[in-house]
XYZ file of C-alpha atoms in Angstrom:
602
model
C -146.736 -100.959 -99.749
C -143.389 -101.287 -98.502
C -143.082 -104.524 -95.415
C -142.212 -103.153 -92.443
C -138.376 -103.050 -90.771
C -138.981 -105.811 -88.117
C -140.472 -108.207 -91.078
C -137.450 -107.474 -93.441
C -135.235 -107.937 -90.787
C -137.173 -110.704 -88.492
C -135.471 -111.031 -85.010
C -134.594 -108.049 -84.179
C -134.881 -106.735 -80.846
C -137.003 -103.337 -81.184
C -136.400 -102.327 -77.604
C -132.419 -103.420 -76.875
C -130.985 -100.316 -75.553
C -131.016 -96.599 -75.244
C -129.464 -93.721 -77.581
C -130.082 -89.512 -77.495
C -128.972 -86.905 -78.838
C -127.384 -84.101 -76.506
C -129.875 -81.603 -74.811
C -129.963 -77.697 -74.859
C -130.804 -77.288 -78.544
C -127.741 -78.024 -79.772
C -126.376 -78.052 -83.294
C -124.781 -81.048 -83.557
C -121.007 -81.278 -84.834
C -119.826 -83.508 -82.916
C -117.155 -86.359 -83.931
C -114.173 -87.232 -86.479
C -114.834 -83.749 -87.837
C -112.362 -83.994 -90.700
C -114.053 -87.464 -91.600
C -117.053 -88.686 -89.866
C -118.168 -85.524 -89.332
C -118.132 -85.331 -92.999
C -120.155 -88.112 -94.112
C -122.854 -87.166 -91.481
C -123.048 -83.936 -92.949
C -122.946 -85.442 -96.612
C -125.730 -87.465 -96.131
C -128.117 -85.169 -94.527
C -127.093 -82.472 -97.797
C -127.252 -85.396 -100.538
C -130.918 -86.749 -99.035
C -132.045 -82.988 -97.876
C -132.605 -83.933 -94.387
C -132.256 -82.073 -91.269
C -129.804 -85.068 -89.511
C -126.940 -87.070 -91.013
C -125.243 -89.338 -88.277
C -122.752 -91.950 -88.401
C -123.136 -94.409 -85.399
C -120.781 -97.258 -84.346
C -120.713 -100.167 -82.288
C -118.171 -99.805 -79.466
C -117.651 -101.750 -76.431
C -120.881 -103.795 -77.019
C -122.724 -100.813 -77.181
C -123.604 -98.117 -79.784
C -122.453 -95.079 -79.871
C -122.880 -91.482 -81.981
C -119.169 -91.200 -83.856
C -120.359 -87.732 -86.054
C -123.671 -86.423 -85.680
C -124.832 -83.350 -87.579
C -128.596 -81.370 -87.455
C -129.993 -79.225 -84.618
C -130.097 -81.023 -81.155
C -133.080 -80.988 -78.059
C -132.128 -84.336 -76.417
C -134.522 -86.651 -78.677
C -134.325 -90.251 -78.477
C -133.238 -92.524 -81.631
C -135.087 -94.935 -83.206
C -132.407 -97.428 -82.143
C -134.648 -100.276 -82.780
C -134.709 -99.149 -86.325
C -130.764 -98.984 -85.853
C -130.337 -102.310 -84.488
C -132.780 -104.205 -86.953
C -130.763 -103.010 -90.250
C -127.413 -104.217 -88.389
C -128.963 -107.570 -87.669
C -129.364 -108.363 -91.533
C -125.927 -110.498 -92.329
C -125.925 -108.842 -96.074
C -125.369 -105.503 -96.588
C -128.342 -103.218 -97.161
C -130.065 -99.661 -97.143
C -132.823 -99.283 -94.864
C -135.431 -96.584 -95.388
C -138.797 -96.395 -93.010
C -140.591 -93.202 -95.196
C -142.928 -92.764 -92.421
C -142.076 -94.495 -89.063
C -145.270 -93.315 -87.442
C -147.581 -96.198 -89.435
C -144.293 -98.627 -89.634
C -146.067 -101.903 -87.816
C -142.365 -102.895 -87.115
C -141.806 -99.093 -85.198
C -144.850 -99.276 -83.550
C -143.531 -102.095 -81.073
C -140.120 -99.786 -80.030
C -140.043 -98.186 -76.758
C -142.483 -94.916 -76.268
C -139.472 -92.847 -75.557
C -138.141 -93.532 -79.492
C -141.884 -93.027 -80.735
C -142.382 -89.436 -79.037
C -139.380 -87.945 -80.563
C -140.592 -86.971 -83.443
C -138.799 -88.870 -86.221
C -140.717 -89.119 -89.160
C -138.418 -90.780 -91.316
C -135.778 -92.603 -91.857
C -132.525 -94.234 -94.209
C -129.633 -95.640 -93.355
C -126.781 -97.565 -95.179
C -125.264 -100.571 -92.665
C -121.162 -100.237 -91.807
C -119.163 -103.018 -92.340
C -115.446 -104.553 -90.853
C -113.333 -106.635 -92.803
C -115.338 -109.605 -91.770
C -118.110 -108.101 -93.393
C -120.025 -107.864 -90.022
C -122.177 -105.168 -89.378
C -120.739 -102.462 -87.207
C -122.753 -98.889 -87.562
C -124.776 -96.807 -90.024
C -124.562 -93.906 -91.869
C -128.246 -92.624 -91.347
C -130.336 -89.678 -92.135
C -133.489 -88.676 -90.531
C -136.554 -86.357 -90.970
C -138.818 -84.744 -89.093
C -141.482 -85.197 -91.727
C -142.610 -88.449 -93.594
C -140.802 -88.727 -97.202
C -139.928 -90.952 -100.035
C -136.534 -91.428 -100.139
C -135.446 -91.781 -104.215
C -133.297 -94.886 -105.333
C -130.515 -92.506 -106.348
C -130.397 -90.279 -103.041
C -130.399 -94.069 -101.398
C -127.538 -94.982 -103.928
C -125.838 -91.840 -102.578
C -126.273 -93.086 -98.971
C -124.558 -96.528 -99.880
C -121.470 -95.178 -101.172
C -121.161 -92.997 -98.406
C -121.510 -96.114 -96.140
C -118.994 -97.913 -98.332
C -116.880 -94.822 -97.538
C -117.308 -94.564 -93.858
C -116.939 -98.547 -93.601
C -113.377 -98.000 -95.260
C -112.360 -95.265 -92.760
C -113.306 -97.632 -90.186
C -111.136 -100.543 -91.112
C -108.258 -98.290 -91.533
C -108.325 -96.672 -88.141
C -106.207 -99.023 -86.438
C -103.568 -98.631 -88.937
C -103.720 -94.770 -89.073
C -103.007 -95.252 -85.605
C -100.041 -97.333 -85.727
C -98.805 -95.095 -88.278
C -99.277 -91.963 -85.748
C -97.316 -93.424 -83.789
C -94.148 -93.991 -85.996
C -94.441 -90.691 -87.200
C -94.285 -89.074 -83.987
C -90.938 -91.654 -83.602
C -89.988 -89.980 -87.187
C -88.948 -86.778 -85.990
C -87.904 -87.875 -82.217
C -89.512 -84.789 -81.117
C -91.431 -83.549 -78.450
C -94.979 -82.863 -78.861
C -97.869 -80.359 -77.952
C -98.095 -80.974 -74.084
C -94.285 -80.397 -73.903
C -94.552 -77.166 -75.946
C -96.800 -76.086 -73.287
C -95.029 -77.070 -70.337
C -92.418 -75.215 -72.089
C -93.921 -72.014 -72.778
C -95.581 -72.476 -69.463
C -91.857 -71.692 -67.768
C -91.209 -69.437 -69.543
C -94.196 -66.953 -68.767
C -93.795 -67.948 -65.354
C -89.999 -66.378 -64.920
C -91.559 -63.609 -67.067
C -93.572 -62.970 -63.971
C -91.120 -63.712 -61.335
C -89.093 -60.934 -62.702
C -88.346 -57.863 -60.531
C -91.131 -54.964 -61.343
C -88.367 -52.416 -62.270
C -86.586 -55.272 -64.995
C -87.112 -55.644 -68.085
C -89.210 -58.774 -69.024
C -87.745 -61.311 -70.487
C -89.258 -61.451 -74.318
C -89.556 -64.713 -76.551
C -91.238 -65.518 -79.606
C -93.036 -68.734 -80.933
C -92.839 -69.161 -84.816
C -95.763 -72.038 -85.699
C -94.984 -73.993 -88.835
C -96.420 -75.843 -91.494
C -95.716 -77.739 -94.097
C -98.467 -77.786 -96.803
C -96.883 -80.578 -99.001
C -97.025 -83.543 -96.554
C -100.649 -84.940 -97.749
C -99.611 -84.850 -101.574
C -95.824 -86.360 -100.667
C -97.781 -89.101 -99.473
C -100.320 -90.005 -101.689
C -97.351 -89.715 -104.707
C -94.548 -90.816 -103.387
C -95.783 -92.814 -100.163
C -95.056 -92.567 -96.787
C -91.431 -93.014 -97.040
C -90.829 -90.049 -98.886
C -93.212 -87.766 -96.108
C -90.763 -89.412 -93.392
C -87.656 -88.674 -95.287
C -88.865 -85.292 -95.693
C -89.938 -84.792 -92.345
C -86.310 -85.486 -90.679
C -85.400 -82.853 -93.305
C -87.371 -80.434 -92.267
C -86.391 -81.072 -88.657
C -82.496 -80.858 -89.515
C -83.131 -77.748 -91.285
C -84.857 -76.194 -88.167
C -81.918 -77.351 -86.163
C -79.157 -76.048 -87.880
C -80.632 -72.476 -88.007
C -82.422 -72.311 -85.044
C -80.977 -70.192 -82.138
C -79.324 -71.498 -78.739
C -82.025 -71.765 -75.917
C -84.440 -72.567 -78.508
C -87.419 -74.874 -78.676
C -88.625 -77.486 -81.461
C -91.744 -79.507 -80.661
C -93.886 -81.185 -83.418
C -97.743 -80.730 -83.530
C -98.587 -83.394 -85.807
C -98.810 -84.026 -90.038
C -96.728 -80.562 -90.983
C -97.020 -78.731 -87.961
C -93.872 -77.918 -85.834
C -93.378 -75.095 -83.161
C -89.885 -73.321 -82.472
C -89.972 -71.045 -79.142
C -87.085 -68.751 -79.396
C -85.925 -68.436 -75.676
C -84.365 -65.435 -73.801
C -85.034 -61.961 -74.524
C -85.059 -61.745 -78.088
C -85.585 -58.114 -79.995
C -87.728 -57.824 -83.142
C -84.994 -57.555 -85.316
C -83.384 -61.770 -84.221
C -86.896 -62.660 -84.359
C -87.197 -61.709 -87.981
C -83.689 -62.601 -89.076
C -84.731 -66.233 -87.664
C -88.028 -66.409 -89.391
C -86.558 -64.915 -92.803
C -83.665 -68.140 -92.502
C -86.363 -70.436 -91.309
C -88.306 -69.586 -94.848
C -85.157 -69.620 -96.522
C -84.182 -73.197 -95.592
C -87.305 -74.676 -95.665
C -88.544 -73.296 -99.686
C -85.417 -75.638 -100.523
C -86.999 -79.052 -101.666
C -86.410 -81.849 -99.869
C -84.177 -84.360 -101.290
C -86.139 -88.410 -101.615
C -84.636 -90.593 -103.453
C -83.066 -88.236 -106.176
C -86.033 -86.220 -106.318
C -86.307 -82.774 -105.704
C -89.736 -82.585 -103.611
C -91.043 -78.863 -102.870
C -92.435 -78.428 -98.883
C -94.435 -75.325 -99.195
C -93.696 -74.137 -95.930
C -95.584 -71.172 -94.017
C -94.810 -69.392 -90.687
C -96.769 -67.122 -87.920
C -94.811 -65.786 -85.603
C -96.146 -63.979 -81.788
C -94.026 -62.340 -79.480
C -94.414 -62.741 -75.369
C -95.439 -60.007 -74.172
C -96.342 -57.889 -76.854
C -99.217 -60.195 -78.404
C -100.242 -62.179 -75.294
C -98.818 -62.935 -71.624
C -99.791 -66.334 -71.594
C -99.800 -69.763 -72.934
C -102.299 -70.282 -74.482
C -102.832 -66.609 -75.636
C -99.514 -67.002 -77.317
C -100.112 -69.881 -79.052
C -103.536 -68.864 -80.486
C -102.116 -65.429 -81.800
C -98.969 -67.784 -83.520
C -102.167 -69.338 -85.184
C -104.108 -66.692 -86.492
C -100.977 -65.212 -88.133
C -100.093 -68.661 -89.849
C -103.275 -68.632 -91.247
C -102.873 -65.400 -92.684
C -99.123 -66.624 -94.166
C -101.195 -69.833 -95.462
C -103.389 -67.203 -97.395
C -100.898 -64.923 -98.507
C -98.842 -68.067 -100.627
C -96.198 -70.707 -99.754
C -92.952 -69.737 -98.023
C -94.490 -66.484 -96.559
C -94.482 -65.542 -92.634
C -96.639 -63.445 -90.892
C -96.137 -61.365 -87.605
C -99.293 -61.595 -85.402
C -101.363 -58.023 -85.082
C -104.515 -57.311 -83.497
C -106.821 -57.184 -86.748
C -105.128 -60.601 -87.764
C -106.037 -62.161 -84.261
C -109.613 -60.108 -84.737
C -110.135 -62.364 -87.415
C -108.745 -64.797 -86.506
C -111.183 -65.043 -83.531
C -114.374 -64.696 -85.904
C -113.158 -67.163 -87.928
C -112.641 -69.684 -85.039
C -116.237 -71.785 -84.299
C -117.506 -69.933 -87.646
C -118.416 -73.617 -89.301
C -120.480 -74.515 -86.429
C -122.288 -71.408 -86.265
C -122.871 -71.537 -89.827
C -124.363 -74.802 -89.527
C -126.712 -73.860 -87.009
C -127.817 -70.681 -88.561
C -128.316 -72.891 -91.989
C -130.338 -75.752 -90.057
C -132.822 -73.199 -88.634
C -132.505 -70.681 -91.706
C -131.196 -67.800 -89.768
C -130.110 -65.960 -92.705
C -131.696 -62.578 -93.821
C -132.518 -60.698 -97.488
C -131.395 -57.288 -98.192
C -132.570 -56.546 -101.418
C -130.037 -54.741 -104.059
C -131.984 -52.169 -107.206
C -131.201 -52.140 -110.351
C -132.084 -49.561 -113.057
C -132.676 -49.520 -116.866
C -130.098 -46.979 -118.211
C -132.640 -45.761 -120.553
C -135.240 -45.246 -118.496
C -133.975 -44.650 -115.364
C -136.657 -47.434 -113.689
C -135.755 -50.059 -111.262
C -136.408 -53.126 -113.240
C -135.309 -55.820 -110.809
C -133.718 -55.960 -107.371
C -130.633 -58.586 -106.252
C -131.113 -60.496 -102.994
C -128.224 -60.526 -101.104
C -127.993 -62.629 -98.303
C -126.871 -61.453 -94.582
C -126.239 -63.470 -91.454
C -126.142 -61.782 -88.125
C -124.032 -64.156 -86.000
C -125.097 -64.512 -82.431
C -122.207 -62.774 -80.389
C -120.323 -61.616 -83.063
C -122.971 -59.448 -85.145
C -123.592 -59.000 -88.897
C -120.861 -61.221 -90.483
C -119.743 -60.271 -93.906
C -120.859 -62.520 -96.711
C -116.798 -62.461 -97.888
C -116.257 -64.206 -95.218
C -119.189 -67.035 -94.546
C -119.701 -67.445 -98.122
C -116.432 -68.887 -98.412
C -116.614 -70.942 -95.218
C -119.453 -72.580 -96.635
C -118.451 -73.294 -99.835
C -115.419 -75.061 -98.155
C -117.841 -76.931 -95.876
C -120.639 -78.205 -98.685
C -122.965 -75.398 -96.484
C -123.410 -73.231 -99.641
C -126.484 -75.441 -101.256
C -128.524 -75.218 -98.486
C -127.629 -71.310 -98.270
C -128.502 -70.848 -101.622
C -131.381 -72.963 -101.777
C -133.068 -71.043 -98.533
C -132.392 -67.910 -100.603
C -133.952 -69.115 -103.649
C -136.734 -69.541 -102.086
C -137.362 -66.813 -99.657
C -136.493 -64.423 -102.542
C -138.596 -65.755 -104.597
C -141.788 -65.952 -101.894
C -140.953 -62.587 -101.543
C -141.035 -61.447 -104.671
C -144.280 -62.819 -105.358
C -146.154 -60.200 -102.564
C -144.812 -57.505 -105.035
C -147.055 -55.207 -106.575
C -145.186 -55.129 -109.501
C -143.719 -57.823 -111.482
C -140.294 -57.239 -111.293
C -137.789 -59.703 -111.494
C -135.365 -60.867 -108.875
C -131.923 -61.896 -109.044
C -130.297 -64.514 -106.803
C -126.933 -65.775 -106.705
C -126.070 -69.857 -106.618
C -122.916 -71.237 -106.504
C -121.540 -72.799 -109.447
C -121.217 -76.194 -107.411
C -124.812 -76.415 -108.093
C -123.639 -76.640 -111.717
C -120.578 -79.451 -111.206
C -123.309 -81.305 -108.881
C -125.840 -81.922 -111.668
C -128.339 -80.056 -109.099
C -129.573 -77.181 -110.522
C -132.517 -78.241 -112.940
C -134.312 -79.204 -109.653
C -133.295 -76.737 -107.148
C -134.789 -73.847 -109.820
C -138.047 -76.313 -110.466
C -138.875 -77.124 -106.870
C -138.331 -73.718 -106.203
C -141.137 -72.480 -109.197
C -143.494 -75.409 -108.530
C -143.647 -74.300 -104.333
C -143.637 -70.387 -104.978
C -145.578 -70.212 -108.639
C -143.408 -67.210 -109.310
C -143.108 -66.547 -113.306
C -140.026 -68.046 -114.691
C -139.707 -65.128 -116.645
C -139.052 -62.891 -113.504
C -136.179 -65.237 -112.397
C -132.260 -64.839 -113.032
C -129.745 -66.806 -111.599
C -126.606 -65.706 -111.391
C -123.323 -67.487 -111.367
C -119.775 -66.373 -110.501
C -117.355 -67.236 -113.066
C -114.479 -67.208 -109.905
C -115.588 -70.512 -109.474
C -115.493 -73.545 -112.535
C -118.589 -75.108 -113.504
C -116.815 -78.643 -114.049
C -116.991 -80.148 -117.605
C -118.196 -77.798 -119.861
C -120.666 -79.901 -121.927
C -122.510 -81.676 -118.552
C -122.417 -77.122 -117.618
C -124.108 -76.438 -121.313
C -126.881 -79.354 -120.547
C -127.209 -78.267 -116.936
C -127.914 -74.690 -118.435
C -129.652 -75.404 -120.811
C -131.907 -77.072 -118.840
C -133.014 -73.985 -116.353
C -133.037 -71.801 -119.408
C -135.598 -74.025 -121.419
C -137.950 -73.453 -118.109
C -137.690 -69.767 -118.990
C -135.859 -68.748 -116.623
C -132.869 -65.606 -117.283
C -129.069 -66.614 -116.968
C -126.346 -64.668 -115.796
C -122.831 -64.245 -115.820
C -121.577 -62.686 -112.593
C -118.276 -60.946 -111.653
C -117.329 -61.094 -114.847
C -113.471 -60.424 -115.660
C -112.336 -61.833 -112.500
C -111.685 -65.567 -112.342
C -112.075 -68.621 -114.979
C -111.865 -68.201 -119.019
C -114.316 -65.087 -118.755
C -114.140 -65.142 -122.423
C -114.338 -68.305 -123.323
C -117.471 -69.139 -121.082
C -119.337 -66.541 -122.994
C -118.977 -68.877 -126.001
C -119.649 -71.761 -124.278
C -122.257 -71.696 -122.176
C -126.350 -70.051 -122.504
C -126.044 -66.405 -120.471
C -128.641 -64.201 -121.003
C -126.812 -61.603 -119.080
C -123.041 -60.432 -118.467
C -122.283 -58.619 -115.038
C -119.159 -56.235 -115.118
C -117.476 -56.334 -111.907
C -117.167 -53.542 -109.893
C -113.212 -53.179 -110.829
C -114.267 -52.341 -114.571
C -116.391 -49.857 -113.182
C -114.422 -48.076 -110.948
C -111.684 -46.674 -113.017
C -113.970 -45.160 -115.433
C -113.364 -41.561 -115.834
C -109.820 -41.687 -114.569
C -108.202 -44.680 -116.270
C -108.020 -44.871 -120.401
C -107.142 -48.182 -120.783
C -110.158 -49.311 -118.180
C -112.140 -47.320 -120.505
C -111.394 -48.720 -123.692
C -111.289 -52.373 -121.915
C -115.002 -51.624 -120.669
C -115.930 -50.072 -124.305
C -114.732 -53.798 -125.440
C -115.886 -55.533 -123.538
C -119.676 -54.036 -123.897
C -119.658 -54.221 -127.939
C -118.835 -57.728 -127.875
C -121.435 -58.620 -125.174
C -123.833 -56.943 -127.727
C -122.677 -58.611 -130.543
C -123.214 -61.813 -128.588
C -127.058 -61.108 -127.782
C -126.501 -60.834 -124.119
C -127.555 -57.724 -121.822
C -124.878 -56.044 -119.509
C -125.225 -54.933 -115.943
C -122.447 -52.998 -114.380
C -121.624 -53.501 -110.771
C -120.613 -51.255 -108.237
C -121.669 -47.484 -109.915
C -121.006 -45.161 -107.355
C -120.399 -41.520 -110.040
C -122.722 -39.960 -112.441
C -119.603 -39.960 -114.546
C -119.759 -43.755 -114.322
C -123.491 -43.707 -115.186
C -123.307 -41.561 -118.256
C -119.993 -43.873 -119.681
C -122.202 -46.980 -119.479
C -125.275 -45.334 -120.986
C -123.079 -43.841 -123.844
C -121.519 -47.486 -124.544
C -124.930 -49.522 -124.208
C -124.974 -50.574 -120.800
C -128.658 -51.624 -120.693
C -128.908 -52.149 -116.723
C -126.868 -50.802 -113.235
C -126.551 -51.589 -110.194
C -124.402 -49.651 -106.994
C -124.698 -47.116 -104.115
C -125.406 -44.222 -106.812
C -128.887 -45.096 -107.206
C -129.352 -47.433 -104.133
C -127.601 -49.197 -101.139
C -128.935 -53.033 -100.069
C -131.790 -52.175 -97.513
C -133.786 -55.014 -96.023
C -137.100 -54.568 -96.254
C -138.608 -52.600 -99.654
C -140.754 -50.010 -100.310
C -143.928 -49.937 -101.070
C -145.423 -50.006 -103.770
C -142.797 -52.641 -104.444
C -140.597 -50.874 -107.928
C -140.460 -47.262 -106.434
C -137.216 -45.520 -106.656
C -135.018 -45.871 -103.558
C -133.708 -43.027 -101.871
C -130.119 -43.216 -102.479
């Protein structure tokens, strides 16, 4: 039996001070998003547990630096906190259930009646190697925490300890970079703009108002300038860039710098749409030149949004928002690209903003829904399985397309715990059927690179008992699996528990071909762009004729995606398509008929 915290850390003081979490059922993402924030969130996804926080002594006091988990105002166990921080070595603390701890059961009753049931953290370190935080994870429910997820834990505290020490230097060298450039920075643009709307307004009714435009900039190739070449090459390049800007920008105009590679250039006066464009076309010109260091040629990889006053907003910050959302659509369409501001783009734009933090909410409490996706034997002309397809309705913004929060939260480390919650709802579900169909259900292949997936798939068999047999997971070859023989042993792993294989969207992203010869499918899906030039396009034809022999040859099944014709249908069937899925036989509906394996009205 493990001793408890107050005997491995003798001294302590189990009732020192006072720390809670905000009120109102928050979800927490609050902090150093782009690095604290990330190692909260790390540590609750690498130990599976609702809250990952990283807290920090400031001032004498401690305080929450990145918290992340769903929020009602409980207390800490800061006694817990404040014993691992006394040890003068550094450690990982785990209570598995704090409830029977003898050391917990002295803290104050406001820390006992939150309703912690476990918890781990890895102590934060200065230079001096004293103690100055955690990186912590807690659990409503008592748990074993395994010596690997507890390894995992210590590097992140090694991690967050680094970012620590280097804070004060990051902030030194904020400062000379803003002295870099000599420019001013967001509050002036502001101020700026701010005059500028206001003689808009002052303007006689029956004159024409005054128009300007705001071009936001960015240069992509700072962060890899510096960790090459160092950051006197990213300084060099950023009086460059400024010069550049300078020399092409207009009288009455504007330059302000935002910080890293952002920069702002308000083109004053009333401008038409035509200057506007013939300044953001030399603005691109200039800055796809590479900048000059040392006798290297160094690309930027600039991109540009521009919005027009009054045409896309009549205010400040109106303005300056729409000059975001169309940089982010220049970002997306490739380097040196700008983008005009529309209303779709700033639609968009708008969904997108706040869309991590309502992800994480909705995948804290599970707020995710199945619609459920047939698919037939071409023979037979039977549903055989059906495809869970996950759907999020967004509070205040409705049903949010999976295009665009599946992304989000593969760029966030959200998409295991999205996955896994599918997994296993589809798989309870499946087991009420009436039939024994098999399911489908779609993982990312990060599960794959992570060395994850063996357990997700056994967890998930061992809680629902669902036959292995009736399971396929699908993976997307648009994303890599990592090394290819750690993907073949992963694979080979979930296969050997029975358990189907397949290869999804194929013919769209990595090697298609070569990862049918490398790794165990049972199954190759034809994307939906194979499908839909059948009967209209020969070469698509003969491609998709190809493509199915050699699928045979290999011992895999095909499914084609997306079959919307009876001309489609009959092509597949002809050329050994074995299985199909798509709006000719059946749309995604949420809730299934019953008896479970009856046709679908189309």
């Amino acid at each position: 039996m493990p001793k408890p915290f107050s005997a491995r850390f003798p001294g302590a003081n189990p009732q020192a001070e006072r720390l809670v979490l905000p009120h109102a059922g928050q979800m927490l993402g609050t902090g150093d998003e782009t690095v604290f924030g990330a190692f909260a969130r790390l540590a609750a996804r690498d130990l599976e547990a609702p809250f990952g926080l990283v807290i920090v002594r400031e001032n004498g006091r401690l305080q929450i630096r990145a918290a992340f988990g769903p929020s009602n105002g409980q207390a800490l166990p800061i006694s817990v906190i404040r014993a691992q921080m006394s040890s003068q070595r550094r450690v990982t603390l785990d209570v598995g259930d704090l409830a029977h701890d003898t050391g917990f059961a002295a803290a104050g009753v406001e820390e006992r009646a939150a309703g912690f049931g476990a918890y781990a953290g890895a102590t934060l370190r200065d230079e001096s190697g004293a103690s100055v935080g955690v990186v912590c994870v807690l659990d409503a429910q008592p748990r074993r925490f395994t010596r690997d997820s507890l390894a995992a834990l210590t590097d992140l505290g090694r991690c967050a300890s680094a970012m620590l020490i280097l804070e004060p230097k990051a902030a030194t060298d904020s400062s000379a970079a803003a002295s870099v450039t000599g420019l001013p920075g967001r509050e002036a643009l502001e101020q700026h703009i701010d005059k500028l709307v206001a003689a808009a307004e002052a303007t006689a009714p029956n004159a024409l108002p005054p128009g300007f435009a705001i071009l936001r900039i960015d240069i992509a190739r700072l962060s890899a300038l510096n960790d090459m070449h160092g950051r006197g090459a990213v300084d060099q390049s950023l009086k460059q860039v400024v010069t550049r800007l300078r020399a092409v920008a207009p009288s009455h105009s504007f330059l302000a710098r935002l910080g890293g590679g952002g920069f702002a250039l308000v083109l004053g006066g009333r401008v038409s749409p035509a200057e506007i464009e013939a300044v953001a076309l030399r603005v691109m010109d200039r800055l796809r030149e590479a900048a000059h260091v040392d006798g290297l040629d160094l690309p930027l990889r600039p991109a540009a949004g521009v919005a027009t006053f009054p045409t896309d907003a009549s205010d400040t910050l109106g303005l300056l928002r729409c000059a975001e959302a169309a940089l982010s659509q220049a970002k997306r369409e490739g380097d040196g690209r700008h983008v005009h501001c529309t209303p779709e783009l700033l639609r968009t734009y708008v969904v997108s903003a706040g869309l991590e933090e309502d992800l994480q909410r909705a995948t804290m409490i599970g707020a995710f829904a199945l619609n459920w996706l047939p698919v037939i034997d071409t023979a037979t002309e039977q549903v055989v399985s059906f495809e869970a397809l996950v759907r999020w309705d967004r509070p205040g913004h409705g049903d949010i397309s999976p295009d665009l929060f599946i992304p989000c939260a593969e760029a966030t480390g959200l998409i295991e715990q999205i996955d896994s919650w599918v997994m296993m709802a589809a798989c309870h579900e499946a087991q009420t059927w009436e039939r024994a169909l098999g399911v489908s259900v779609n993982v990312s292949p990060v599960w794959v690179s992570h060395n994850r997936l063996p357990a997700l798939v056994r967890r998930v068999l061992d809680e629902t008992g669902l036959d292995p047999a009736r399971l396929q997971i699908e993976l997307s070859e648009r994303v890599p699996f990592g090394s290819d023989g750690m993907a073949r042993r992963e694979l080979a792993r979930v296969r050997a528990m029975g358990v189907r294989l397949a290869l999804d969207d194929f013919g769209t992203g990595y090697s298609c071909l070569g990862m049918l010869g490398t790794y165990p499918f049972d199954q190759v899906k034809l994307d939906r762009q194979f499908v839909s030039a059948l009967g209209r396009d020969r070469r698509a034809e003969a491609i998709t004729r190809s493509v199915l022999q050699m699928v045979q040859s290999l011992g895999m099944t095909s499914c084609a995606e997306g079959v919307e014709t009876e001309e489609q249908l009959a092509f597949l069937d002809a050329h050994g398509c074995e299985e199909i899925q798509g709006y000719l036989i059946g749309r995604p509906i949420p809730t299934l008929p019953r008896p479970v394996g009856a046709a679908p009205e189309p």
